[in-house]
Amino acid sequence: MKYTNKSADIPRIDVHLYNFQDLFSHELALSNLLTVKELSETRRMHFLHDRLCRRLSQTMKRLLLGDYLDIAPDKVSFALGPWGKSTVDTHTIFFNVSHTRMQLAIAIANCPIGIDIEMSHSKLKIDALMRSILHADEVESIAGLPIDAMRYKFMRLWTEREAFLKGIGRGLSLPLTDFRFKSVSACVKGVYKTKDNSKVGWFTHYLGQFGEHCASLACETDLCNIQLHTDIDLVISS
């Protein structure tokens, strides 16, 4: 999976999206790709489902990065940034991972990136969540909408925020409400600081809804070549 951008000025971002149910049958065959430390981290998780999802996330990450870097998956070396964001040791490629109990999303790019996927369901208490996650103006803009429309708007805003914070490598060390977003196009928004309305230099890209899930990614440009991949067999057999 080599990068084949027609223009080097336009970052390419590959988004790999998988359902964990489709990956479970491959788990035993792939577990030998993980390091002792990675396996030990998964064993500390209390629930079996969470352990399986964690192992498969780590495994698919190694498989994909090994393919892009043209090295064996178990030879991919990682480093941690000052805020705990995982990077490839060589810094020739960038990645980010997000998952729910059902879906796995891995973004790989030739530029810094963040991705977030979340599951929306009828039991999600949107009213309480949005007041702790969204900017006050955003809460006001969606609070009076019909429930389905409000859920859609909230999930999009939530994943955009999470993707941005993961992209800059700060995670929840920065309050979600410290930033707001302004539309550039139907699916792209610029990120601004709430305090002084200054540009941050990042943009969010809404990827859409995938069943009960929705996903967004963030990078440092409003123009990029986003490719979606869902073929598990192509990755595992390569």
Coordinates of C-alpha atoms in Angstrom, one line a residue:
M1 CA 0.0 0.0 0.0
K2 CA 2.4 2.7 -1.2
Y3 CA 1.5 6.3 -1.4
T4 CA 0.7 7.3 -5.0
N5 CA -0.3 10.9 -4.7
K6 CA -0.6 12.7 -8.0
S7 CA 0.4 15.9 -6.1
A8 CA 2.9 15.8 -3.2
D9 CA 1.2 19.1 -2.0
I10 CA -2.0 17.2 -1.2
P11 CA -1.6 14.9 1.8
R12 CA -3.0 11.4 1.3
I13 CA -4.9 9.8 4.2
D14 CA -5.9 6.2 4.2
V15 CA -8.7 5.2 6.6
H16 CA -9.0 1.5 7.4
L17 CA -12.4 0.6 8.9
Y18 CA -13.1 -2.9 10.2
N19 CA -15.8 -4.6 12.3
F20 CA -14.4 -6.5 15.2
Q21 CA -16.8 -9.4 14.6
D22 CA -15.0 -9.9 11.2
L23 CA -11.6 -9.9 12.9
F24 CA -12.3 -12.3 15.7
S25 CA -11.8 -15.4 13.6
H26 CA -8.2 -14.2 12.8
E27 CA -7.2 -13.4 16.3
L28 CA -5.3 -16.6 17.2
A29 CA -3.4 -16.6 14.0
L30 CA -2.3 -13.0 14.4
S31 CA -1.5 -12.8 18.1
N32 CA 2.1 -13.8 17.5
L33 CA 2.8 -10.5 15.9
L34 CA 2.6 -8.6 19.2
T35 CA 5.4 -7.9 21.6
V36 CA 5.5 -9.3 25.2
K37 CA 4.7 -5.8 26.5
E38 CA 1.7 -5.4 24.2
L39 CA 0.3 -8.8 25.2
S40 CA 0.9 -8.0 28.9
E41 CA -1.1 -4.8 28.5
T42 CA -4.1 -6.6 27.0
R43 CA -4.1 -9.2 29.8
R44 CA -4.6 -6.5 32.4
M45 CA -8.0 -5.7 30.9
H46 CA -10.9 -7.2 32.9
F47 CA -13.3 -8.2 30.2
L48 CA -12.5 -10.8 27.5
H49 CA -14.2 -8.7 24.8
D50 CA -12.0 -5.7 25.6
R51 CA -8.9 -7.9 25.7
L52 CA -9.7 -9.2 22.2
C53 CA -10.4 -5.8 20.8
R54 CA -7.2 -4.4 22.2
R55 CA -5.1 -7.3 20.8
L56 CA -6.7 -7.0 17.4
S57 CA -6.3 -3.2 17.3
Q58 CA -2.6 -3.6 18.0
T59 CA -2.2 -6.4 15.5
M60 CA -4.0 -4.6 12.7
K61 CA -1.9 -1.5 13.4
R62 CA 1.3 -3.5 13.0
L63 CA 0.1 -5.3 9.9
L64 CA -0.9 -2.1 8.1
L65 CA 2.2 -0.1 9.1
G66 CA 4.5 -3.0 8.2
D67 CA 2.8 -3.1 4.8
Y68 CA 3.2 0.7 4.2
L69 CA 6.8 0.7 5.4
D70 CA 7.6 -2.6 3.6
I71 CA 9.0 -4.3 6.7
A72 CA 7.8 -7.2 8.8
P73 CA 4.9 -6.2 11.2
D74 CA 6.9 -7.3 14.3
K75 CA 9.8 -5.0 13.2
V76 CA 7.7 -1.8 13.4
S77 CA 9.1 0.3 16.2
F78 CA 7.0 2.8 18.2
A79 CA 7.8 5.8 20.3
L80 CA 5.6 7.9 22.6
G81 CA 5.3 11.7 22.4
P82 CA 5.3 13.9 25.5
W83 CA 1.6 13.5 26.0
G84 CA 1.6 9.8 25.3
K85 CA 0.6 9.8 21.6
S86 CA 2.1 6.7 19.8
T87 CA 4.2 7.4 16.7
V88 CA 6.3 5.3 14.4
D89 CA 9.9 5.6 15.5
T90 CA 11.2 6.6 12.0
H91 CA 8.6 9.4 11.7
T92 CA 8.3 8.7 8.0
I93 CA 4.7 7.9 8.4
F94 CA 1.9 9.0 10.7
F95 CA -1.0 7.0 12.1
N96 CA -3.8 7.1 14.7
V97 CA -6.2 4.5 16.0
S98 CA -9.7 4.7 17.4
H99 CA -12.2 2.0 18.3
T100 CA -15.5 1.2 20.0
R101 CA -16.7 -2.2 21.1
M102 CA -17.8 -3.0 17.6
Q103 CA -15.7 -0.9 15.1
L104 CA -11.9 -0.3 14.5
A105 CA -10.6 2.7 12.6
I106 CA -7.0 3.2 11.7
A107 CA -5.8 6.2 9.8
I108 CA -2.4 6.2 8.1
A109 CA -1.0 9.3 6.4
N110 CA 2.1 11.2 5.3
C111 CA 1.2 14.1 7.7
P112 CA 0.2 14.4 11.4
I113 CA -3.4 13.1 11.9
G114 CA -6.0 12.2 14.4
I115 CA -9.1 10.0 14.0
D116 CA -12.1 9.2 16.2
I117 CA -15.0 6.8 15.8
E118 CA -18.0 6.7 18.2
M119 CA -21.1 4.7 18.4
S120 CA -24.5 6.4 18.7
H121 CA -27.5 4.6 20.2
S122 CA -30.8 5.4 21.7
K123 CA -29.6 5.0 25.2
L124 CA -26.9 7.7 24.8
K125 CA -27.7 10.6 27.1
I126 CA -27.0 13.3 24.6
D127 CA -28.4 16.2 26.6
A128 CA -26.0 15.7 29.5
L129 CA -23.0 14.8 27.3
M130 CA -23.2 17.8 25.0
R131 CA -23.1 20.3 27.8
S132 CA -19.8 18.8 29.0
I133 CA -18.3 18.3 25.5
L134 CA -19.5 21.1 23.3
H135 CA -19.0 24.9 23.2
A136 CA -22.0 26.8 24.6
D137 CA -22.9 28.2 21.1
E138 CA -22.9 24.6 19.7
V139 CA -25.2 23.4 22.5
E140 CA -27.6 26.2 21.7
S141 CA -27.5 25.5 18.0
I142 CA -28.6 21.8 18.3
A143 CA -30.5 21.7 21.6
G144 CA -33.9 22.4 20.0
L145 CA -33.6 20.0 17.1
P146 CA -35.6 16.8 16.8
I147 CA -33.9 13.9 18.6
D148 CA -32.5 12.2 15.5
A149 CA -31.2 15.4 14.1
M150 CA -29.7 16.4 17.4
R151 CA -28.0 13.0 17.8
Y152 CA -26.5 13.3 14.3
K153 CA -25.2 16.8 14.9
F154 CA -23.9 15.9 18.4
M155 CA -22.0 12.8 17.2
R156 CA -20.4 14.8 14.4
L157 CA -19.2 17.5 16.7
W158 CA -18.0 15.0 19.3
T159 CA -15.9 13.0 16.9
E160 CA -14.5 16.2 15.3
R161 CA -13.3 17.4 18.7
E162 CA -11.8 14.1 19.7
A163 CA -10.1 13.6 16.4
F164 CA -8.5 17.1 16.7
L165 CA -7.2 16.5 20.2
K166 CA -5.8 13.1 19.3
G167 CA -4.2 14.7 16.2
I168 CA -2.3 17.3 18.2
G169 CA -1.3 14.6 20.7
R170 CA -2.8 16.2 23.8
G171 CA -5.9 14.0 24.2
L172 CA -8.1 15.1 27.1
S173 CA -5.3 17.2 28.7
L174 CA -7.0 20.1 27.0
P175 CA -10.7 20.8 27.7
L176 CA -13.0 19.9 24.8
T177 CA -14.8 23.2 25.2
D178 CA -11.5 25.3 24.6
F179 CA -12.1 25.0 20.9
R180 CA -14.8 25.7 18.4
F181 CA -15.2 24.9 14.7
K182 CA -16.1 27.0 11.6
S183 CA -17.3 25.3 8.4
V184 CA -15.1 25.5 5.3
S185 CA -17.2 23.1 3.3
A186 CA -20.0 20.6 3.9
C187 CA -17.6 18.1 5.5
V188 CA -14.6 20.3 6.5
K189 CA -14.2 22.7 9.4
G190 CA -11.4 24.9 10.7
V191 CA -10.4 24.8 14.4
Y192 CA -10.4 28.0 16.4
K193 CA -9.5 28.8 20.0
T194 CA -12.6 29.8 22.0
K195 CA -10.8 32.4 24.1
D196 CA -9.6 34.7 21.3
N197 CA -11.1 33.2 18.1
S198 CA -7.6 32.6 16.7
K199 CA -6.9 29.9 14.1
V200 CA -5.2 26.8 15.5
G201 CA -4.0 25.6 12.1
W202 CA -5.9 22.3 12.0
F203 CA -9.0 21.1 10.1
T204 CA -11.5 18.4 10.8
H205 CA -12.9 16.2 8.1
Y206 CA -16.2 14.4 8.7
L207 CA -16.0 10.9 7.3
G208 CA -19.7 10.0 7.7
Q209 CA -21.9 7.4 9.3
F210 CA -21.2 3.7 9.3
G211 CA -24.2 1.9 10.6
E212 CA -24.6 3.1 14.2
H213 CA -21.2 4.7 14.1
C214 CA -19.8 8.0 12.9
A215 CA -16.2 9.1 12.4
S216 CA -14.1 12.2 11.8
L217 CA -10.4 12.8 11.2
A218 CA -8.2 15.9 11.7
C219 CA -5.1 17.1 10.0
E220 CA -3.3 20.4 9.3
T221 CA -4.9 21.1 5.9
D222 CA -8.4 21.5 4.5
L223 CA -7.4 19.8 1.3
C224 CA -6.4 16.1 1.4
N225 CA -6.9 12.9 -0.5
I226 CA -8.9 10.6 1.8
Q227 CA -9.2 6.9 0.8
L228 CA -11.5 4.4 2.7
H229 CA -10.4 0.8 3.0
T230 CA -12.5 -2.1 4.4
D231 CA -11.0 -5.2 2.9
I232 CA -9.7 -7.4 5.8
D233 CA -8.5 -10.3 3.7
L234 CA -6.3 -8.0 1.6
V235 CA -4.4 -6.8 4.7
I236 CA -4.1 -10.2 6.4
S237 CA -3.0 -12.1 3.3
S238 CA -0.5 -9.5 2.2

